Every structure is written in structure tokens, then in C-alpha cells.
XYZ file of C-alpha atoms in Angstrom:
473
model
C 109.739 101.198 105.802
C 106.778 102.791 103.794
C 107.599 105.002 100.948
C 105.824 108.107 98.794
C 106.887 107.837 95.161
C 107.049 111.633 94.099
C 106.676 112.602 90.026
C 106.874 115.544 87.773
C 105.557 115.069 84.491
C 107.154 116.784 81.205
C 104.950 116.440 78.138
C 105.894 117.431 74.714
C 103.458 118.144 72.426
C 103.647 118.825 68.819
C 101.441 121.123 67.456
C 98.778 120.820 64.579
C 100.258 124.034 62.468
C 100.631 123.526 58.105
C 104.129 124.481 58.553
C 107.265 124.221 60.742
C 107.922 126.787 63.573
C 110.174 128.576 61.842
C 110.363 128.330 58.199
C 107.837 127.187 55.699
C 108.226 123.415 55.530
C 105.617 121.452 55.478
C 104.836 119.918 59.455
C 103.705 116.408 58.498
C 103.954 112.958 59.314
C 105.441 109.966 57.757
C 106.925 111.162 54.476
C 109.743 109.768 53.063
C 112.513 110.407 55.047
C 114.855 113.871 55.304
C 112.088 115.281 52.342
C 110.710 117.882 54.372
C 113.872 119.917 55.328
C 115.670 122.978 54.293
C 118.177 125.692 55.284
C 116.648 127.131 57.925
C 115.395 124.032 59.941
C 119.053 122.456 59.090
C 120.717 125.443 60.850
C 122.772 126.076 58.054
C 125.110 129.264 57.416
C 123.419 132.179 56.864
C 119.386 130.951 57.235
C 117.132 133.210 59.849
C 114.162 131.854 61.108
C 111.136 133.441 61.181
C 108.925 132.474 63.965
C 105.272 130.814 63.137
C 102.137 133.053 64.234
C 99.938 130.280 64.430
C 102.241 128.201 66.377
C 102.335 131.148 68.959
C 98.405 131.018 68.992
C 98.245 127.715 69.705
C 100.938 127.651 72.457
C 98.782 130.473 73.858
C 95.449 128.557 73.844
C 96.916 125.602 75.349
C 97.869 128.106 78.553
C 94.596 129.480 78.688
C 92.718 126.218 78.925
C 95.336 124.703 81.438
C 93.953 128.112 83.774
C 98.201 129.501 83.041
C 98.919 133.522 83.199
C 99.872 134.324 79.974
C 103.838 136.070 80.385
C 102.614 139.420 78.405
C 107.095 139.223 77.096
C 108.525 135.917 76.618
C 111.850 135.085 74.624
C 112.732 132.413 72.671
C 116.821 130.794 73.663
C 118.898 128.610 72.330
C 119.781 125.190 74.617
C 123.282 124.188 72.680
C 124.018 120.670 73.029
C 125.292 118.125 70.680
C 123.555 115.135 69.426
C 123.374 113.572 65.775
C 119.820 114.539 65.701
C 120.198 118.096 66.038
C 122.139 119.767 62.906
C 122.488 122.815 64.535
C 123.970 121.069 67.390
C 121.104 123.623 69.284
C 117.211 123.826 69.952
C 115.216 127.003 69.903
C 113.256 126.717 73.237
C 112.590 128.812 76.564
C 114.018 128.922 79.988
C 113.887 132.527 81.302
C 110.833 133.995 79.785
C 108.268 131.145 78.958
C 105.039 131.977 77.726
C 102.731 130.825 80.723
C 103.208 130.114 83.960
C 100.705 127.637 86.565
C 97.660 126.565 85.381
C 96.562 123.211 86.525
C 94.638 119.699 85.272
C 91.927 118.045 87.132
C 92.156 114.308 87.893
C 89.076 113.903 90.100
C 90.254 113.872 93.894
C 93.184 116.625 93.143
C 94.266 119.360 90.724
C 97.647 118.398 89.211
C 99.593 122.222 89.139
C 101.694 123.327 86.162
C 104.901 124.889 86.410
C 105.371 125.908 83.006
C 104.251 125.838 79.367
C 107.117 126.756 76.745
C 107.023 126.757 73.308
C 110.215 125.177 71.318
C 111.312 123.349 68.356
C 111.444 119.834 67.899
C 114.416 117.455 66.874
C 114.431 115.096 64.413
C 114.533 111.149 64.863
C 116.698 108.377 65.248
C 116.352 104.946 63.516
C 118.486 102.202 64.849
C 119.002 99.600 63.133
C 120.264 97.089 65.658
C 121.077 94.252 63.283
C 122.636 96.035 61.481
C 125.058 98.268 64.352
C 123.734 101.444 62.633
C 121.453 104.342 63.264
C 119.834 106.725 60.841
C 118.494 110.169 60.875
C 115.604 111.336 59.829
C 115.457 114.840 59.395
C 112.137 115.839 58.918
C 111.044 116.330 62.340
C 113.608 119.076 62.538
C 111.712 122.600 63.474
C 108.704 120.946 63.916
C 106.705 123.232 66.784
C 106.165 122.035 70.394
C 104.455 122.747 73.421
C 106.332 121.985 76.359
C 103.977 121.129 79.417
C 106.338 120.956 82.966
C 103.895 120.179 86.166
C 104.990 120.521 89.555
C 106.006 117.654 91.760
C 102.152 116.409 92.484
C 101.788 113.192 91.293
C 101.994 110.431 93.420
C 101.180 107.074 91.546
C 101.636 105.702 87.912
C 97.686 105.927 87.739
C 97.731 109.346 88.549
C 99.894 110.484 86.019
C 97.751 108.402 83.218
C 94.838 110.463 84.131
C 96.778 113.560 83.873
C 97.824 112.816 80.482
C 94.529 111.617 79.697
C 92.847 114.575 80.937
C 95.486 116.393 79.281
C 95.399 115.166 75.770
C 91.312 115.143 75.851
C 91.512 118.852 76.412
C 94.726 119.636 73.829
C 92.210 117.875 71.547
C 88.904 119.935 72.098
C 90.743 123.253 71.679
C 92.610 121.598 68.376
C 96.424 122.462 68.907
C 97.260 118.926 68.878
C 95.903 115.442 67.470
C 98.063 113.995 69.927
C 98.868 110.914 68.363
C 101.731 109.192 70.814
C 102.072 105.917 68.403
C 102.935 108.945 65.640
C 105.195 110.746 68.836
C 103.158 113.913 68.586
C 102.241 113.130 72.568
C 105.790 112.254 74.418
C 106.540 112.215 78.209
C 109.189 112.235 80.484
C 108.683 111.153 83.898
C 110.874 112.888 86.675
C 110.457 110.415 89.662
C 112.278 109.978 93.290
C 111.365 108.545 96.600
C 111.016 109.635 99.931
C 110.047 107.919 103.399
C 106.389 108.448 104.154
C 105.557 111.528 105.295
C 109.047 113.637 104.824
C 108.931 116.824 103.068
C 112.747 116.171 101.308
C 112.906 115.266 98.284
C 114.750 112.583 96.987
C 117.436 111.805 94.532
C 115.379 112.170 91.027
C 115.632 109.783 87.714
C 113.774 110.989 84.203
C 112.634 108.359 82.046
C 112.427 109.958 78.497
C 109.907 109.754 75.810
C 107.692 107.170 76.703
C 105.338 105.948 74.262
C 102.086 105.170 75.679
C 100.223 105.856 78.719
C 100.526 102.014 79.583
C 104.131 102.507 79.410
C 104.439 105.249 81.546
C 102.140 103.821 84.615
C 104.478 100.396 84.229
C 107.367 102.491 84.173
C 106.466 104.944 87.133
C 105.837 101.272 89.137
C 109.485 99.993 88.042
C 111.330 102.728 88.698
C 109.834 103.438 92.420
C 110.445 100.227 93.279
C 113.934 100.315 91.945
C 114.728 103.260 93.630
C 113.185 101.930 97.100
C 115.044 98.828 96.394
C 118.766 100.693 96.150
C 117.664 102.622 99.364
C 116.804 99.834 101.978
C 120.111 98.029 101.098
C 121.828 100.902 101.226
C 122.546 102.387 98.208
C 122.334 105.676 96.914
C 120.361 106.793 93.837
C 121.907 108.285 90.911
C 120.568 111.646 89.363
C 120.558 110.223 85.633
C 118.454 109.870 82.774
C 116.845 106.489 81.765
C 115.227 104.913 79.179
C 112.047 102.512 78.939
C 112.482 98.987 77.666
C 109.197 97.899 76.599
C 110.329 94.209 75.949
C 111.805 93.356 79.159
C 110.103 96.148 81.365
C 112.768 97.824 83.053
C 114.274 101.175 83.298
C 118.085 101.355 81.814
C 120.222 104.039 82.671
C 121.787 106.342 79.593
C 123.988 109.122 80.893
C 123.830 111.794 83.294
C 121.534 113.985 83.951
C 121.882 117.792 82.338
C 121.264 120.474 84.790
C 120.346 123.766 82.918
C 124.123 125.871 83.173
C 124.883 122.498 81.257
C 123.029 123.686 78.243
C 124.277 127.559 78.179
C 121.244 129.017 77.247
C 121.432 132.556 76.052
C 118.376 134.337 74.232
C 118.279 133.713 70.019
C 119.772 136.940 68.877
C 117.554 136.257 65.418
C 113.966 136.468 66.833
C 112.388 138.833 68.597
C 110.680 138.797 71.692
C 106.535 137.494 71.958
C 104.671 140.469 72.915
C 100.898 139.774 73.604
C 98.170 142.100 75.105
C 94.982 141.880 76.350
C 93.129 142.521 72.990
C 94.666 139.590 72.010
C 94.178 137.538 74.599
C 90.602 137.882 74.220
C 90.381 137.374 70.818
C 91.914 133.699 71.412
C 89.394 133.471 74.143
C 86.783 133.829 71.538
C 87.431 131.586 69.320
C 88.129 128.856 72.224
C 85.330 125.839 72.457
C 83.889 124.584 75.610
C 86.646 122.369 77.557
C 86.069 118.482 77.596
C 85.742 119.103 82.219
C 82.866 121.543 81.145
C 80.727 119.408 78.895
C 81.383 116.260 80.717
C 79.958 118.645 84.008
C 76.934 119.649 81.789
C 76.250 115.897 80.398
C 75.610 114.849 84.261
C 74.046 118.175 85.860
C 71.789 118.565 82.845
C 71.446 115.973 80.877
C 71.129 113.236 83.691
C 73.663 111.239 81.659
C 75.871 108.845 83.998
C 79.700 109.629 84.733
C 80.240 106.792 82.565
C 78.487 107.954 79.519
C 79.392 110.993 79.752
C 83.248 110.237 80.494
C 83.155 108.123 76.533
C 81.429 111.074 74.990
C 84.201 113.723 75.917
C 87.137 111.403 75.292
C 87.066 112.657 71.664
C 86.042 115.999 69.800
C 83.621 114.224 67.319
C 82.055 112.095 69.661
C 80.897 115.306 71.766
C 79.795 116.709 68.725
C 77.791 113.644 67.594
C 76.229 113.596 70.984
C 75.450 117.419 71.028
C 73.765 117.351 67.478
C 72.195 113.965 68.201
C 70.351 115.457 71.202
C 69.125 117.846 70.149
C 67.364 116.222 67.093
C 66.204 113.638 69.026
C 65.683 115.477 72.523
C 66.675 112.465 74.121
C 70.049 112.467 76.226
C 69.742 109.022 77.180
C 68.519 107.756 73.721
C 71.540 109.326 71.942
C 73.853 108.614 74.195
C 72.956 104.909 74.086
C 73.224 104.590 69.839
C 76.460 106.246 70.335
C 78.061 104.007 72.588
C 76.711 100.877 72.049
C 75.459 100.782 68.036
C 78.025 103.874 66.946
C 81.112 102.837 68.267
C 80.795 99.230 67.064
C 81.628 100.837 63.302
C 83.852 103.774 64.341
C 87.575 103.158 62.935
C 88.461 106.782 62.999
C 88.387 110.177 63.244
C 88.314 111.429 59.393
C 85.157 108.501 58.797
C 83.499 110.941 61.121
C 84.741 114.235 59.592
C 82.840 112.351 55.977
C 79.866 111.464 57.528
C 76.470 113.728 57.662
C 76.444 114.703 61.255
C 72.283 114.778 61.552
C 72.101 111.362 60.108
C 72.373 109.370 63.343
C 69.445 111.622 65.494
C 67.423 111.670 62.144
C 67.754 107.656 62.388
C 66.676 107.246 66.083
C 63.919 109.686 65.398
C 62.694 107.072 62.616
C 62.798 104.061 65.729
C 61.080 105.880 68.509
C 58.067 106.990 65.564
C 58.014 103.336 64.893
C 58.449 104.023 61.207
C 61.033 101.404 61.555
C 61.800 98.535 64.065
C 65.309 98.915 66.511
C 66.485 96.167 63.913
C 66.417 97.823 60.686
C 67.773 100.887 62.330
C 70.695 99.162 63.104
C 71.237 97.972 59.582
C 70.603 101.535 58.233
C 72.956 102.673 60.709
C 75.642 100.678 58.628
C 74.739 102.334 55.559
C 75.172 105.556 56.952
C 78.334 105.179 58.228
C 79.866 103.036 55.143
C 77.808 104.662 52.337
C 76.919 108.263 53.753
C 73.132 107.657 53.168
C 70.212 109.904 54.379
C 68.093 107.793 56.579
C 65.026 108.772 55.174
C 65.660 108.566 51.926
C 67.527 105.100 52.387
C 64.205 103.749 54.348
C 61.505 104.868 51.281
C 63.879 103.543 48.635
C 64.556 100.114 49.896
C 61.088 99.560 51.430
C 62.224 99.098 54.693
C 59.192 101.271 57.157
C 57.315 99.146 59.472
C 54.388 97.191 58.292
C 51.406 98.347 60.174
C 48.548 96.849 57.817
C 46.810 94.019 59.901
C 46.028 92.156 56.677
C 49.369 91.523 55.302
C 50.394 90.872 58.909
C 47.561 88.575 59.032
C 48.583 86.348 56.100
C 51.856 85.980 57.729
C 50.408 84.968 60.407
C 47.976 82.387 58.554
C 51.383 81.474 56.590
C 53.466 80.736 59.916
C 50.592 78.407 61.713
C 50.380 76.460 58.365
C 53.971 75.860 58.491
C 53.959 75.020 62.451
C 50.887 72.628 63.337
C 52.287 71.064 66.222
C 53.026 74.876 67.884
C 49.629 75.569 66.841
C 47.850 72.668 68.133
C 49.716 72.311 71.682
C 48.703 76.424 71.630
C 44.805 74.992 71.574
C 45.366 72.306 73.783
C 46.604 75.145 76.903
C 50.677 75.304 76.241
C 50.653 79.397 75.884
C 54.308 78.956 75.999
C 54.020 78.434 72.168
C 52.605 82.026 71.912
C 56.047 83.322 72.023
C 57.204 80.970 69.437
C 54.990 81.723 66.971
C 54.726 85.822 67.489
C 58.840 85.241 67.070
C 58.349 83.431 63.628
C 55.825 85.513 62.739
C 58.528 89.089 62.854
C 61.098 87.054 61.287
C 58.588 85.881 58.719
C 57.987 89.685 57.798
C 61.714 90.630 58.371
C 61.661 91.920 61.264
C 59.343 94.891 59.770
C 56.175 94.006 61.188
C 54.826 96.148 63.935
C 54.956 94.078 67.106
C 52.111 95.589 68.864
C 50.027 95.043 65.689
C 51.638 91.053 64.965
C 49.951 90.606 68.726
C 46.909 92.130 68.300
C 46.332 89.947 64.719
C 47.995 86.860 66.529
C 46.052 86.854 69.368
C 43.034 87.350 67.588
C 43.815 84.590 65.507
C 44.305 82.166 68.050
C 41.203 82.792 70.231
C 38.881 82.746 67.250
C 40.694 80.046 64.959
C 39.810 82.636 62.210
C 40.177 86.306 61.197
C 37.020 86.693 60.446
């Protein structure tokens, strides 16, 4: 019997704000443990949050790129439940009143729909220690803010879901609410998943694999789990509604406890923040200050640009590379050109992001600029490129200072040339005697003799003149 493997994505995504969604500690990663906490984040007798403007603004953006309706009221609620990693034994989120609604993400072939995009508070994190038989907490993750991204039922296949998340976090990116960092867990997903027989509108019983830590792990998970679930229903058995867990080392799904419904969690609005009122005014003002999408530049790159799917697909997978590209191009007013030192001289030093935030962003067109003049060979620019990246050198500058432009004079050229047929006789002599193979030979020691500055065209001209006369003169 053939099967359709059915999946809802959840994505939580933590959001780039100085401070914590509602108090004033700092929202940063891997500090010493339980350092960044206080009152308010702890839930502790008495504390009153008071709910982060920026955080808002960002939760906002994120609907407005995803193509969401903005809820003009939303409400934050409390979802009480009881775990050692939540010391208020309950999470600020939203159920009734979330701040957007629909919205979708383009994978190619289809548009993946969104449900929902909330806005809560994070919990902090569990550290087993399994050799041990303990677990700590860590604390610091408490009241961190989060987007919560809930599509509709409309993925079909663990590759579709990886590029929904990839499309997803390229554009969370661009618009900077997020760095999106899952190795850090600022990108988690939970993947909502039944089966059905092919071509049935029911759904089936659903499983939710939480927080899974890479997009590799979520397409191997999506394939366990459907097959799991196929499995139990061709010999009979029935599927439990549960939550799971991934296990990277033995790649399975293990079930963890039953799965909440929402009554479970008695949600009732937070009686100590007020409702999110937008308007239109601001609205547009977010608008504003919104950059073009990742799906929008990528569509420009290839209508008018004439830069292939594939180069343009590396260029918009990060912020700074679509920035290097933009400023490259239009130095150089070459597409093509720029893209290609991006992606195959570029990328070969790139480690990450803040090396690119240090470097001077005109450096790499002004360098290309300095090959296609022929002030200095493909070579050299390559080695300059280093320095540029590791020392933050102006091309220019670097070029003049170490002597590195392109020799052009035909006499210097022309005692290399006298200089390499003295040191190769035998080349030279089989040249004379009709093997014009050995032309190649001795043009090649000829640029490496001048290190590689010599200007080819010129190092023919002189060589060739050289060999029909036996003489310069």
C-alpha cells in the first residue's frame, strides 16, 4: 500500500534583541552558567515584567516578510506547566491573539502556508550528565525572546521541510531578527508528522519530534519516523499521539510522554502586560526600514544580472555575501566577474561572518578592477586577495608598495627571456630544429622567471621575436 507522509513544521526562533523579553538581562550566548538571570526572568514573588519593544518589532518584521496579516490586538498568556527548566513553572506565550496570522515560504514548486507567528519567552536548558545520573540547569536562557513560526500541514517529504527552513532562516537573516545559529539553539524545530494512504484527505494519528538540531537531522528524522509509522500500520498497529525525541547516535525516534493538547496547558491571558496594539503608521514605518528579501535579490541576480540559479542561490544564502556581491558589481560592472572571485577565490578564506563585518567592503571589486586593467596578473590578485582578507589592506596601495604591477617593459622581459634560453639549450635547440612544442615550455619558464608579473601578451611578442631572429636586435 502506498503512503503520503504529511508534516507541520514548528520553528522557534530566538531573536537578536541586547536584552531579554521582559526584563533587562543581557540576551547572550554561552556565559557562564545561571549569570545572566534575575527576579523577573526567575518568576519570583513580586517581579513584573515589562515587555521588550524591540522584541515586538522584530516579531513584527518577521510577519511581514513571511506575507502574515499583522493581528492590529494581540495578548500575551501564560501556558502553566511544570518542568525543572521553567522556575515559574509557566511560559509567557500566545494562543488566542497571536500577532500574525498566514503568510507563506517559497520552496520552488510550492508555497509552504503559515498558520501562525507568536511571540513568547524562552526556557532555559538542561545539561545531563549521563555518567554521572544527573542533570543541570542552566538558567540563563530563561526570558530569552522567541518567534514562534507554526506552518500548516504542507509538507510532504524530509527534503521539503529542509528547504523550508532553509528558505526560512536565509530570509530571518536578511531582515536581521535572528542569526539563527541551530548548533548555538537559536534555530530549533519540531516536526509534527503522520501518515495517510495515498490519496485520502484524513489525517492520520500525529507524532512531534522536538528540537532538532540541524537540518540534516530533521530530513533523517522526517524519513524514520514515516517509515515507523507506516511500519505500525501495515501490521496492524495503531499509532500513538506522543511526543518523541531524536537520537542522533543511533538514528531513531524514541518516544517521551504524551502529547499536550492545549486545555492541558490552561492558558489564560498574563494579567501583568498589556495588550500589543499596532496601527498602520507603524506598520509602515517597519516596512521602511525592511531590506530587500533574499527570493527578491536572488530573482534580480538571474533576470538582470544573467547570473545562473546556482550563483545566485550561494550569493543570497548569507547577508554579507549579497552585500559583497552588490558592492562588488557595481565597482567592477561585471556580474559574472564578481560573482566568480566570490565563489571560487572569496569563499576559499571566508571563516565567518564578523571577518567580513572587519573587512573594507570595496576592496575585493577595487582588486578585480586591478586584473581586468592588467595592472596585475590573475596570480598576484589572488595573493593580494589574502592580504586583504587577513591584513585589511587597500589593494592599491598594497600593489605600489610591494612592487607587485605587471611588467610591461619589453627589455627587462627580454633579458628574462635571454636568461631562460641560456639556462635551457636543449628546449632551445629542439625549438630551431622544428619541435614548437618547446614554445610553451619556455614562454612558461619565462612568467615564472619574472614571478608571474610579466605581461603574457608582451613575454610572446619578445619570445617570439627572439626565436625567429636568434637575436633582439
Amino acid at each position: 500500500m502506498n503512503y503520503e507522509t504529511v508534516i507541520g513544521l514548528e520553528v522557534h526562533v530566538e531573536l537578536l534583541t541586547d536584552s531579554k523579553l521582559f526584563c533587562s538581562c543581557p540576551n547572550s550566548f554561552g556565559k557562564i552558567p545561571n549569570s545572566l538571570t534575575c527576579p523577573i526572568c526567575m518568576g519570583l514573588p513580586g517581579a513584573l515584567p515589562s515587555l521588550n519593544r524591540r522584541a515586538v518589532e522584530y516579531a513584527i518584521r518577521t510577519g511581514l516578510a513571511l506575507g502574515g496579516t499583522i493581528n492590529p490586538i494581540s495578548i500575551m498568556d501564560r501556558k502553566n506547566y511544570f518542568y525543572p527548566d521553567l522556575p515559574k513553572s509557566y511560559q509567557i506565550s500566545q494562543l488566542y491573539f497571536p500577532i500574525c496570522l498566514g503568510g507563506a515560504v517559497d520552496i520552488g514548486e510550492k508555497s509552504i502556508r503559515i498558520h501562525e507567528l507568536h511571540l513568547e519567552e524562552d526556557a532555559g536548558k538542561l545539561i545531563h550528565d549521563d555518567s554521572a545520573g544527573r542533570t543541570f540547569v542552566d538558567y540563563n536562557r530563561c526570558g530569552v525572546p522567541l518567534i514562534e513560526i507554526v506552518t500548516e500541514p504542507d509538507i510532504r517529504s524530509g527534503d521539503e521541510a529542509v528547504r523550508f527552513l532553509d528558505n526560512l532562516r536565509r530570509t530571518l537573516k536578511f531582515i536581521g531578527v535572528s542569526d539563527c545559529k541551530i548548533e548555538e539553539g537559536s534555530m530549533r524545530v519540531d516536526v509534527n508528522l503522520s501518515v495517510r494512504k495515498l490519496g485520502s484527505d484524513k489525517l492520520g494519528t500525529r507524532t512531534e519530534m522536538k528540537n532538532l538540531s540541524s537540518f540534516k537531522a530533521v530530513s533523517k528524522a522526517v524519513e524514520y519516523e514515516s517509515a515507523r509509522q507506516q511500519t505500525l500500520i501495515e501490521n496492524g498497529e495503531i499509532v500513538v499521539m506522543e511526543t518523541r525525541r531524536w537520537d542522533e547516535n543511533k538514528c531513531v525516534t524514541i518516544g517521551m510522554r504524551p502529547k499536550e493538547e492545549a486545555y492541558q496547558y490552561k492558558y489564560f491571558p498574563d494579567p501583568d502586560i498589556e495588550p500589543i496594539v499596532t496601527n498602520e503608521a507603524y506598520l509602515t514605518e517597519v516596512r521602511s526600514d525592511m531590506c530587500e528579501l533574499p527570493s527578491v535579490l536572488k530573482r534580480k541576480m538571474i533576470e538582470e544580472d544573467g547570473l545562473p540559479e546556482y550563483d545566485s542561490d550561494i550569493l543570497t544564502s548569507e547577508p554579507f555575501l549579497a552585500e559583497l556581491y552588490k558592492v562588488t558589481r557595481d565597482i567592477t560592472e561585471s556580474a559574472k566577474d564578481s560573482s566568480n572571485w566570490i565563489l571560487t577565490e572569496f569563499l576559499k578564506l571566508w571563516c565567518n561572518e564578523s571577518d567580513w563585518n572587519s573587512m573594507r567592503k570595496e576592496s575585493l571589486g577595487e582588486l578585480i578592477v586591478l586584473v581586468n586593467s592588467g595592472k596585475i596578473s590573475r596570480q598576484t590578485g589572488k595573493e593580494v586577495l589574502v592580504r586583504i582578507y587577513e591584513d585589511k589592506v587597500i589593494p592599491a596601495e598594497y600593489v605600489e608598495e610591494n612592487k607587485l604591477a605587471m611588467i610591461t617593459d619589453a627589455e627587462i622581459i627580454g633579458k628574462a627571456v635571454q636568461n631562460v634560453i641560456e639556462q635551457n639549450p636543449r628546449s632551445y635547440a629542439e625549438y630551431m630544429e622544428g619541435n614548437k612544442k618547446n614554445f610553451g615550455f619556455l614562454m612558461g619558464q619565462t612568467v615564472r622567471a619574472l614571478e608571474n608579473r610579466g605581461d603574457p601578451s608582451v613575454i610572446r611578442e619578445v619570445l617570439s621575436s627572439y626565436l625567429d631572429r636568434g637575436t633582439f636586435e
